[in-house]
mmCIF file of N, CA and C in Angstrom:
data_model
loop_
_atom_site.group_PDB
_atom_site.id
_atom_site.type_symbol
_atom_site.label_atom_id
_atom_site.label_comp_id
_atom_site.label_asym_id
_atom_site.label_seq_id
_atom_site.Cartn_x
_atom_site.Cartn_y
_atom_site.Cartn_z
ATOM 1 N N PRO A 1 106.435 -76.911 144.661
ATOM 2 C CA PRO A 1 105.233 -77.738 144.794
ATOM 3 C C PRO A 1 105.193 -78.851 143.740
ATOM 4 N N ALA A 2 104.597 -79.960 144.096
ATOM 5 C CA ALA A 2 104.565 -81.126 143.207
ATOM 6 C C ALA A 2 103.853 -80.858 141.886
ATOM 7 N N ASP A 3 102.931 -79.914 141.841
ATOM 8 C CA ASP A 3 102.169 -79.660 140.618
ATOM 9 C C ASP A 3 102.800 -78.601 139.713
ATOM 10 N N VAL A 4 104.044 -78.197 139.995
ATOM 11 C CA VAL A 4 104.726 -77.184 139.191
ATOM 12 C C VAL A 4 105.670 -77.872 138.206
ATOM 13 N N CYS A 5 105.487 -77.584 136.927
ATOM 14 C CA CYS A 5 106.342 -78.141 135.873
ATOM 15 C C CYS A 5 107.528 -77.208 135.637
ATOM 16 N N LEU A 6 108.739 -77.744 135.735
ATOM 17 C CA LEU A 6 109.950 -76.960 135.502
ATOM 18 C C LEU A 6 110.661 -77.381 134.210
ATOM 19 N N ALA A 7 109.998 -78.161 133.393
ATOM 20 C CA ALA A 7 110.602 -78.656 132.157
ATOM 21 C C ALA A 7 110.534 -77.618 131.042
ATOM 22 N N TYR A 8 111.366 -77.795 130.035
ATOM 23 C CA TYR A 8 111.336 -77.028 128.780
ATOM 24 C C TYR A 8 111.568 -75.531 128.954
ATOM 25 N N ILE A 9 112.354 -75.137 129.945
ATOM 26 C CA ILE A 9 112.612 -73.709 130.150
ATOM 27 C C ILE A 9 113.630 -73.219 129.126
ATOM 28 N N GLU A 10 113.219 -72.230 128.329
ATOM 29 C CA GLU A 10 114.041 -71.625 127.275
ATOM 30 C C GLU A 10 114.710 -70.340 127.740
ATOM 31 N N GLY A 11 114.122 -69.683 128.696
ATOM 32 C CA GLY A 11 114.658 -68.430 129.214
ATOM 33 C C GLY A 11 114.199 -68.281 130.649
ATOM 34 N N LEU A 12 115.067 -67.747 131.516
ATOM 35 C CA LEU A 12 114.739 -67.613 132.926
ATOM 36 C C LEU A 12 115.246 -66.262 133.411
ATOM 37 N N TYR A 13 114.372 -65.510 134.082
ATOM 38 C CA TYR A 13 114.669 -64.132 134.458
ATOM 39 C C TYR A 13 114.246 -63.893 135.899
ATOM 40 N N ALA A 14 115.083 -63.222 136.679
ATOM 41 C CA ALA A 14 114.777 -62.918 138.076
ATOM 42 C C ALA A 14 114.213 -61.509 138.186
ATOM 43 N N ILE A 15 113.119 -61.371 138.954
ATOM 44 C CA ILE A 15 112.512 -60.058 139.175
ATOM 45 C C ILE A 15 111.722 -60.085 140.485
ATOM 46 N N LYS A 16 112.017 -59.193 141.393
ATOM 47 C CA LYS A 16 111.223 -58.951 142.608
ATOM 48 C C LYS A 16 110.757 -60.213 143.331
ATOM 49 N N GLY A 17 111.664 -61.077 143.726
ATOM 50 C CA GLY A 17 111.309 -62.273 144.479
ATOM 51 C C GLY A 17 110.653 -63.366 143.675
ATOM 52 N N SER A 18 110.767 -63.284 142.359
ATOM 53 C CA SER A 18 110.168 -64.282 141.477
ATOM 54 C C SER A 18 111.129 -64.645 140.358
ATOM 55 N N LEU A 19 110.833 -65.741 139.711
ATOM 56 C CA LEU A 19 111.508 -66.122 138.470
ATOM 57 C C LEU A 19 110.459 -66.146 137.374
ATOM 58 N N ILE A 20 110.776 -65.530 136.245
ATOM 59 C CA ILE A 20 109.909 -65.573 135.071
ATOM 60 C C ILE A 20 110.533 -66.575 134.114
ATOM 61 N N ALA A 21 109.743 -67.534 133.650
ATOM 62 C CA ALA A 21 110.264 -68.571 132.768
ATOM 63 C C ALA A 21 109.481 -68.617 131.465
ATOM 64 N N ILE A 22 110.217 -68.757 130.369
ATOM 65 C CA ILE A 22 109.625 -69.066 129.069
ATOM 66 C C ILE A 22 109.764 -70.572 128.919
ATOM 67 N N GLN A 23 108.639 -71.267 128.766
ATOM 68 C CA GLN A 23 108.653 -72.714 128.609
ATOM 69 C C GLN A 23 108.141 -73.053 127.217
ATOM 70 N N ASN A 24 108.921 -73.841 126.491
ATOM 71 C CA ASN A 24 108.551 -74.193 125.121
ATOM 72 C C ASN A 24 108.714 -75.691 124.937
ATOM 73 N N GLY A 25 107.652 -76.413 125.154
ATOM 74 C CA GLY A 25 107.674 -77.855 124.977
ATOM 75 C C GLY A 25 106.332 -78.321 124.460
ATOM 76 N N PRO A 26 106.208 -79.616 124.223
ATOM 77 C CA PRO A 26 104.937 -80.141 123.728
ATOM 78 C C PRO A 26 103.793 -79.801 124.687
ATOM 79 N N MET A 27 102.793 -79.161 124.192
ATOM 80 C CA MET A 27 101.586 -78.796 124.943
ATOM 81 C C MET A 27 101.853 -77.792 126.069
ATOM 82 N N VAL A 28 103.053 -77.183 126.111
ATOM 83 C CA VAL A 28 103.387 -76.304 127.229
ATOM 84 C C VAL A 28 103.792 -74.889 126.815
ATOM 85 N N PRO A 29 103.724 -74.460 125.573
ATOM 86 C CA PRO A 29 104.271 -73.135 125.282
ATOM 87 C C PRO A 29 103.593 -72.063 126.133
ATOM 88 N N ARG A 30 104.409 -71.482 127.035
ATOM 89 C CA ARG A 30 103.825 -70.531 127.971
ATOM 90 C C ARG A 30 104.909 -69.703 128.642
ATOM 91 N N ILE A 31 104.429 -68.665 129.316
ATOM 92 C CA ILE A 31 105.290 -67.835 130.149
ATOM 93 C C ILE A 31 104.685 -67.868 131.542
ATOM 94 N N VAL A 32 105.528 -68.176 132.534
ATOM 95 C CA VAL A 32 105.042 -68.318 133.904
ATOM 96 C C VAL A 32 105.887 -67.495 134.869
ATOM 97 N N ARG A 33 105.285 -67.201 136.010
ATOM 98 C CA ARG A 33 106.019 -66.559 137.103
ATOM 99 C C ARG A 33 106.037 -67.544 138.263
ATOM 100 N N PHE A 34 107.241 -67.871 138.737
ATOM 101 C CA PHE A 34 107.413 -68.707 139.910
ATOM 102 C C PHE A 34 107.703 -67.788 141.093
ATOM 103 N N ALA A 35 106.840 -67.769 142.090
ATOM 104 C CA ALA A 35 107.089 -66.992 143.309
ATOM 105 C C ALA A 35 108.053 -67.787 144.185
ATOM 106 N N LEU A 36 109.039 -67.088 144.730
ATOM 107 C CA LEU A 36 110.049 -67.737 145.557
ATOM 108 C C LEU A 36 109.775 -67.505 147.036
ATOM 109 N N SER A 37 110.288 -68.421 147.866
ATOM 110 C CA SER A 37 110.222 -68.234 149.313
ATOM 111 C C SER A 37 111.014 -66.986 149.688
ATOM 112 N N SER A 38 110.809 -66.481 150.890
ATOM 113 C CA SER A 38 111.471 -65.237 151.299
ATOM 114 C C SER A 38 112.988 -65.333 151.244
ATOM 115 N N ASP A 39 113.551 -66.530 151.435
ATOM 116 C CA ASP A 39 115.006 -66.678 151.338
ATOM 117 C C ASP A 39 115.463 -67.051 149.923
ATOM 118 N N GLY A 40 114.505 -67.179 148.988
ATOM 119 C CA GLY A 40 114.832 -67.465 147.590
ATOM 120 C C GLY A 40 115.271 -68.889 147.318
ATOM 121 N N SER A 41 115.073 -69.783 148.272
ATOM 122 C CA SER A 41 115.589 -71.143 148.111
ATOM 123 C C SER A 41 114.620 -72.120 147.452
ATOM 124 N N LYS A 42 113.341 -71.752 147.353
ATOM 125 C CA LYS A 42 112.388 -72.674 146.733
ATOM 126 C C LYS A 42 111.217 -71.928 146.110
ATOM 127 N N ILE A 43 110.575 -72.611 145.190
ATOM 128 C CA ILE A 43 109.371 -72.089 144.541
ATOM 129 C C ILE A 43 108.190 -72.392 145.455
ATOM 130 N N VAL A 44 107.366 -71.375 145.709
ATOM 131 C CA VAL A 44 106.204 -71.574 146.576
ATOM 132 C C VAL A 44 104.877 -71.475 145.818
ATOM 133 N N ALA A 45 104.910 -70.904 144.615
ATOM 134 C CA ALA A 45 103.678 -70.779 143.822
ATOM 135 C C ALA A 45 104.040 -70.514 142.364
ATOM 136 N N MET A 46 103.086 -70.767 141.494
ATOM 137 C CA MET A 46 103.279 -70.530 140.064
ATOM 138 C C MET A 46 102.034 -69.841 139.514
ATOM 139 N N LYS A 47 102.255 -68.883 138.617
ATOM 140 C CA LYS A 47 101.140 -68.225 137.918
ATOM 141 C C LYS A 47 101.458 -68.221 136.429
ATOM 142 N N ILE A 48 100.516 -68.672 135.614
ATOM 143 C CA ILE A 48 100.677 -68.633 134.170
ATOM 144 C C ILE A 48 100.348 -67.219 133.704
ATOM 145 N N LEU A 49 101.286 -66.592 132.999
ATOM 146 C CA LEU A 49 101.093 -65.238 132.499
ATOM 147 C C LEU A 49 100.553 -65.221 131.079
ATOM 148 N N GLU A 50 100.959 -66.201 130.285
ATOM 149 C CA GLU A 50 100.430 -66.343 128.918
ATOM 150 C C GLU A 50 100.715 -67.762 128.459
ATOM 151 N N ARG A 51 99.764 -68.336 127.722
ATOM 152 C CA ARG A 51 99.984 -69.691 127.212
ATOM 153 C C ARG A 51 99.226 -69.905 125.916
ATOM 154 N N ARG A 52 99.770 -70.795 125.121
ATOM 155 C CA ARG A 52 99.152 -71.247 123.863
ATOM 156 C C ARG A 52 98.642 -70.110 122.986
ATOM 157 N N ASN A 53 99.363 -69.019 122.968
ATOM 158 C CA ASN A 53 99.028 -67.912 122.075
ATOM 159 C C ASN A 53 99.158 -68.425 120.645
ATOM 160 N N PRO A 54 98.190 -68.174 119.767
ATOM 161 C CA PRO A 54 98.282 -68.681 118.393
ATOM 162 C C PRO A 54 99.485 -68.133 117.628
ATOM 163 N N LEU A 55 100.108 -67.067 118.118
ATOM 164 C CA LEU A 55 101.311 -66.533 117.474
ATOM 165 C C LEU A 55 102.575 -67.284 117.891
ATOM 166 N N PHE A 56 102.479 -68.145 118.911
ATOM 167 C CA PHE A 56 103.645 -68.904 119.363
ATOM 168 C C PHE A 56 104.040 -69.922 118.306
ATOM 169 N N ASN A 57 105.299 -69.906 117.962
ATOM 170 C CA ASN A 57 105.871 -70.911 117.068
ATOM 171 C C ASN A 57 107.352 -71.017 117.422
ATOM 172 N N GLY A 58 107.603 -71.657 118.549
ATOM 173 C CA GLY A 58 108.981 -71.771 119.017
ATOM 174 C C GLY A 58 109.376 -70.592 119.891
ATOM 175 N N ILE A 59 108.541 -70.267 120.918
ATOM 176 C CA ILE A 59 108.877 -69.131 121.783
ATOM 177 C C ILE A 59 110.224 -69.366 122.446
ATOM 178 N N THR A 60 110.961 -68.280 122.603
ATOM 179 C CA THR A 60 112.300 -68.389 123.177
ATOM 180 C C THR A 60 112.712 -67.055 123.790
ATOM 181 N N THR A 61 113.915 -66.929 124.108
ATOM 182 C CA THR A 61 114.522 -65.859 124.889
ATOM 183 C C THR A 61 113.872 -64.487 124.792
ATOM 184 N N GLY A 62 114.113 -63.708 125.835
ATOM 185 C CA GLY A 62 113.557 -62.376 125.900
ATOM 186 C C GLY A 62 114.417 -61.461 126.747
ATOM 187 N N VAL A 63 113.844 -60.320 127.088
ATOM 188 C CA VAL A 63 114.523 -59.342 127.934
ATOM 189 C C VAL A 63 113.465 -58.649 128.804
ATOM 190 N N LEU A 64 113.816 -58.429 130.077
ATOM 191 C CA LEU A 64 112.942 -57.699 130.987
ATOM 192 C C LEU A 64 113.216 -56.212 130.880
ATOM 193 N N VAL A 65 112.161 -55.430 130.725
ATOM 194 C CA VAL A 65 112.239 -53.973 130.751
ATOM 195 C C VAL A 65 111.131 -53.525 131.695
ATOM 196 N N SER A 66 111.522 -53.014 132.858
ATOM 197 C CA SER A 66 110.572 -52.685 133.925
ATOM 198 C C SER A 66 109.749 -53.926 134.239
ATOM 199 N N ASP A 67 108.426 -53.840 134.114
ATOM 200 C CA ASP A 67 107.561 -54.985 134.411
ATOM 201 C C ASP A 67 107.103 -55.721 133.152
ATOM 202 N N GLN A 68 107.785 -55.505 132.044
ATOM 203 C CA GLN A 68 107.425 -56.168 130.787
ATOM 204 C C GLN A 68 108.524 -57.148 130.379
ATOM 205 N N LEU A 69 108.117 -58.326 129.934
ATOM 206 C CA LEU A 69 109.050 -59.265 129.310
ATOM 207 C C LEU A 69 108.776 -59.230 127.815
ATOM 208 N N TYR A 70 109.753 -58.804 127.039
ATOM 209 C CA TYR A 70 109.685 -58.834 125.579
ATOM 210 C C TYR A 70 110.388 -60.108 125.138
ATOM 211 N N TYR A 71 109.753 -60.888 124.266
ATOM 212 C CA TYR A 71 110.311 -62.190 123.906
ATOM 213 C C TYR A 71 110.011 -62.529 122.443
ATOM 214 N N VAL A 72 110.791 -63.450 121.919
ATOM 215 C CA VAL A 72 110.620 -63.926 120.551
ATOM 216 C C VAL A 72 109.512 -64.971 120.551
ATOM 217 N N ALA A 73 108.458 -64.704 119.800
ATOM 218 C CA ALA A 73 107.299 -65.603 119.776
ATOM 219 C C ALA A 73 107.426 -66.705 118.722
ATOM 220 N N ASN A 74 108.228 -66.458 117.699
ATOM 221 C CA ASN A 74 108.333 -67.439 116.609
ATOM 222 C C ASN A 74 109.788 -67.556 116.134
ATOM 223 N N SER A 75 110.534 -68.397 116.800
ATOM 224 C CA SER A 75 111.972 -68.528 116.520
ATOM 225 C C SER A 75 112.280 -69.262 115.213
ATOM 226 N N HIS A 76 111.374 -70.066 114.722
ATOM 227 C CA HIS A 76 111.560 -70.851 113.487
ATOM 228 C C HIS A 76 112.658 -71.900 113.612
ATOM 229 N N LEU A 77 113.109 -72.205 114.812
ATOM 230 C CA LEU A 77 114.201 -73.167 114.974
ATOM 231 C C LEU A 77 113.844 -74.547 114.428
ATOM 232 N N ASP A 78 112.568 -74.884 114.440
ATOM 233 C CA ASP A 78 112.149 -76.188 113.916
ATOM 234 C C ASP A 78 112.153 -76.238 112.387
ATOM 235 N N LYS A 79 112.415 -75.110 111.745
ATOM 236 C CA LYS A 79 112.404 -75.043 110.281
ATOM 237 C C LYS A 79 113.809 -75.020 109.687
ATOM 238 N N VAL A 80 114.803 -75.256 110.537
ATOM 239 C CA VAL A 80 116.192 -75.219 110.099
ATOM 240 C C VAL A 80 116.850 -76.561 110.399
ATOM 241 N N VAL A 81 117.593 -77.072 109.421
ATOM 242 C CA VAL A 81 118.353 -78.303 109.595
ATOM 243 C C VAL A 81 119.753 -78.075 109.047
ATOM 244 N N GLY A 82 120.743 -78.389 109.833
ATOM 245 C CA GLY A 82 122.123 -78.237 109.373
ATOM 246 C C GLY A 82 122.481 -76.809 108.996
ATOM 247 N N GLY A 83 121.874 -75.851 109.670
ATOM 248 C CA GLY A 83 122.169 -74.447 109.393
ATOM 249 C C GLY A 83 121.478 -73.879 108.168
ATOM 250 N N LYS A 84 120.577 -74.662 107.565
ATOM 251 C CA LYS A 84 119.851 -74.200 106.374
ATOM 252 C C LYS A 84 118.356 -74.376 106.572
ATOM 253 N N ILE A 85 117.591 -73.462 105.980
ATOM 254 C CA ILE A 85 116.135 -73.549 106.033
ATOM 255 C C ILE A 85 115.691 -74.769 105.231
ATOM 256 N N LYS A 86 114.789 -75.553 105.811
ATOM 257 C CA LYS A 86 114.276 -76.745 105.147
ATOM 258 C C LYS A 86 113.666 -76.380 103.792
ATOM 259 N N ALA A 87 113.795 -77.258 102.835
ATOM 260 C CA ALA A 87 113.252 -77.050 101.494
ATOM 261 C C ALA A 87 111.740 -76.855 101.555
ATOM 262 N N GLY A 88 111.243 -75.882 100.822
ATOM 263 C CA GLY A 88 109.817 -75.627 100.721
ATOM 264 C C GLY A 88 109.207 -74.874 101.894
ATOM 265 N N VAL A 89 110.027 -74.475 102.852
ATOM 266 C CA VAL A 89 109.525 -73.783 104.036
ATOM 267 C C VAL A 89 109.575 -72.275 103.815
ATOM 268 N N THR A 90 108.516 -71.604 104.208
ATOM 269 C CA THR A 90 108.469 -70.148 104.176
ATOM 270 C C THR A 90 108.460 -69.642 105.611
ATOM 271 N N LEU A 91 109.290 -68.655 105.888
ATOM 272 C CA LEU A 91 109.357 -68.102 107.234
ATOM 273 C C LEU A 91 108.448 -66.886 107.364
ATOM 274 N N ASP A 92 107.719 -66.826 108.467
ATOM 275 C CA ASP A 92 106.903 -65.656 108.774
ATOM 276 C C ASP A 92 107.816 -64.559 109.315
ATOM 277 N N PRO A 93 107.376 -63.305 109.265
ATOM 278 C CA PRO A 93 108.177 -62.247 109.891
ATOM 279 C C PRO A 93 108.364 -62.534 111.385
ATOM 280 N N LEU A 94 109.499 -62.158 111.896
ATOM 281 C CA LEU A 94 109.798 -62.331 113.313
ATOM 282 C C LEU A 94 108.786 -61.554 114.150
ATOM 283 N N ARG A 95 108.307 -62.187 115.227
ATOM 284 C CA ARG A 95 107.340 -61.536 116.106
ATOM 285 C C ARG A 95 107.943 -61.380 117.498
ATOM 286 N N ILE A 96 107.960 -60.150 117.983
ATOM 287 C CA ILE A 96 108.360 -59.861 119.351
ATOM 288 C C ILE A 96 107.092 -59.477 120.104
ATOM 289 N N LEU A 97 106.783 -60.231 121.150
ATOM 290 C CA LEU A 97 105.598 -59.954 121.960
ATOM 291 C C LEU A 97 106.035 -59.498 123.344
ATOM 292 N N ALA A 98 105.106 -58.986 124.123
ATOM 293 C CA ALA A 98 105.392 -58.550 125.485
ATOM 294 C C ALA A 98 104.280 -59.026 126.409
ATOM 295 N N VAL A 99 104.666 -59.321 127.641
ATOM 296 C CA VAL A 99 103.704 -59.679 128.677
ATOM 297 C C VAL A 99 104.107 -58.958 129.963
ATOM 298 N N ASN A 100 103.102 -58.500 130.688
ATOM 299 C CA ASN A 100 103.360 -57.841 131.957
ATOM 300 C C ASN A 100 103.653 -58.912 132.998
ATOM 301 N N VAL A 101 104.756 -58.787 133.721
ATOM 302 C CA VAL A 101 105.164 -59.806 134.678
ATOM 303 C C VAL A 101 105.010 -59.346 136.130
ATOM 304 N N GLN A 102 104.417 -58.173 136.339
ATOM 305 C CA GLN A 102 104.287 -57.643 137.696
ATOM 306 C C GLN A 102 103.376 -58.524 138.546
ATOM 307 N N HIS A 103 103.550 -58.447 139.854
ATOM 308 C CA HIS A 103 102.685 -59.189 140.785
ATOM 309 C C HIS A 103 101.272 -58.622 140.724
ATOM 310 N N GLN A 104 100.309 -59.502 140.690
ATOM 311 C CA GLN A 104 98.918 -59.055 140.615
ATOM 312 C C GLN A 104 98.159 -59.516 141.838
#
Protein backbone atom coordinates (compact mmCIF):
# COMPACT_ATOMS: atom_id res chain seq x y z
CA PRO A 1 0.00 0.00 0.00
CA ALA A 2 1.11 3.56 -0.75
CA ASP A 3 1.00 4.57 2.94
CA VAL A 4 3.44 1.85 4.09
CA CYS A 5 7.02 2.96 4.79
CA LEU A 6 9.66 0.33 3.98
CA ALA A 7 12.68 2.52 4.72
CA TYR A 8 15.30 2.10 7.47
CA ILE A 9 14.77 -1.64 8.01
CA GLU A 10 17.47 -2.96 10.38
CA GLY A 11 16.11 -6.46 10.81
CA LEU A 12 13.48 -8.48 8.95
CA TYR A 13 11.87 -11.71 10.15
CA ALA A 14 9.27 -14.02 8.57
CA ILE A 15 6.49 -15.49 10.73
CA LYS A 16 3.04 -16.93 9.89
CA GLY A 17 2.29 -15.06 6.65
CA SER A 18 3.85 -11.82 7.86
CA LEU A 19 7.14 -9.99 7.97
CA ILE A 20 8.29 -8.38 11.21
CA ALA A 21 10.56 -5.39 10.65
CA ILE A 22 12.74 -3.34 12.97
CA GLN A 23 12.90 0.17 11.51
CA ASN A 24 15.45 2.63 12.84
CA GLY A 25 15.46 5.99 11.13
CA PRO A 26 14.72 9.62 11.85
CA MET A 27 11.31 9.85 13.55
CA VAL A 28 10.65 6.16 12.76
CA PRO A 29 12.16 3.94 15.47
CA ARG A 30 9.61 1.16 15.60
CA ILE A 31 8.75 -2.47 15.16
CA VAL A 32 6.05 -3.32 12.64
CA ARG A 33 4.27 -6.35 11.23
CA PHE A 34 3.62 -6.40 7.49
CA ALA A 35 0.79 -8.80 6.57
CA LEU A 36 1.44 -10.54 3.26
CA SER A 37 -0.97 -11.59 0.53
CA SER A 38 -1.89 -15.29 0.50
CA ASP A 39 0.79 -15.99 -2.12
CA GLY A 40 3.37 -13.93 -0.18
CA SER A 41 4.08 -11.64 -3.11
CA LYS A 42 2.99 -8.31 -1.62
CA ILE A 43 2.29 -6.43 1.58
CA VAL A 44 -1.43 -5.95 2.17
CA ALA A 45 -1.43 -4.28 5.61
CA MET A 46 0.85 -2.92 8.30
CA LYS A 47 0.49 -2.85 12.09
CA ILE A 48 2.82 -0.94 14.41
CA LEU A 49 3.78 -3.20 17.32
CA GLU A 50 5.95 -0.71 19.21
CA ARG A 51 7.30 2.75 18.46
CA ARG A 52 9.25 5.59 20.01
CA ASN A 53 9.92 3.70 23.22
CA PRO A 54 12.05 6.01 25.42
CA LEU A 55 14.52 3.12 25.82
CA PHE A 56 15.21 3.09 22.06
CA ASN A 57 18.66 4.34 21.18
CA GLY A 58 19.63 2.72 17.92
CA ILE A 59 17.26 -0.28 17.85
CA THR A 60 18.61 -3.12 15.76
CA THR A 61 18.64 -6.84 15.15
CA GLY A 62 16.75 -9.43 17.11
CA VAL A 63 15.59 -13.02 17.21
CA LEU A 64 12.12 -14.60 17.08
CA VAL A 65 11.25 -17.06 19.84
CA SER A 66 7.69 -18.35 19.45
CA ASP A 67 5.56 -15.19 19.21
CA GLN A 68 8.14 -12.90 20.83
CA LEU A 69 10.76 -10.78 19.07
CA TYR A 70 13.73 -10.10 21.36
CA TYR A 71 15.81 -7.19 20.05
CA VAL A 72 18.60 -4.79 20.94
CA ALA A 73 17.03 -1.50 22.03
CA ASN A 74 20.22 0.54 22.38
CA SER A 75 23.01 -0.44 20.00
CA HIS A 76 25.15 2.68 20.68
CA LEU A 77 26.32 2.60 17.05
CA ASP A 78 26.04 6.38 16.88
CA LYS A 79 28.57 6.67 19.72
CA VAL A 80 31.40 4.94 17.88
CA VAL A 81 33.72 6.42 15.26
CA GLY A 82 36.53 4.52 13.60
CA GLY A 83 36.01 1.53 15.88
CA LYS A 84 36.42 3.61 19.05
CA ILE A 85 33.94 5.13 21.47
CA LYS A 86 33.69 8.89 20.98
CA ALA A 87 35.54 10.97 23.58
CA GLY A 88 33.44 11.90 26.61
CA VAL A 89 30.68 9.41 25.80
CA THR A 90 29.31 7.07 28.44
CA LEU A 91 27.53 3.91 27.34
CA ASP A 92 24.37 2.71 29.07
CA PRO A 93 24.01 -1.01 29.82
CA LEU A 94 22.80 -3.00 26.84
CA ARG A 95 19.01 -3.37 26.78
CA ILE A 96 17.25 -6.37 25.27
CA LEU A 97 13.50 -5.83 24.93
CA ALA A 98 10.71 -8.09 23.68
CA VAL A 99 7.47 -7.49 21.82
CA ASN A 100 4.69 -9.93 21.06
CA VAL A 101 4.37 -10.30 17.28
CA GLN A 102 1.35 -12.63 17.14
CA HIS A 103 -1.70 -11.72 15.05
CA GLN A 104 -4.26 -9.83 17.07
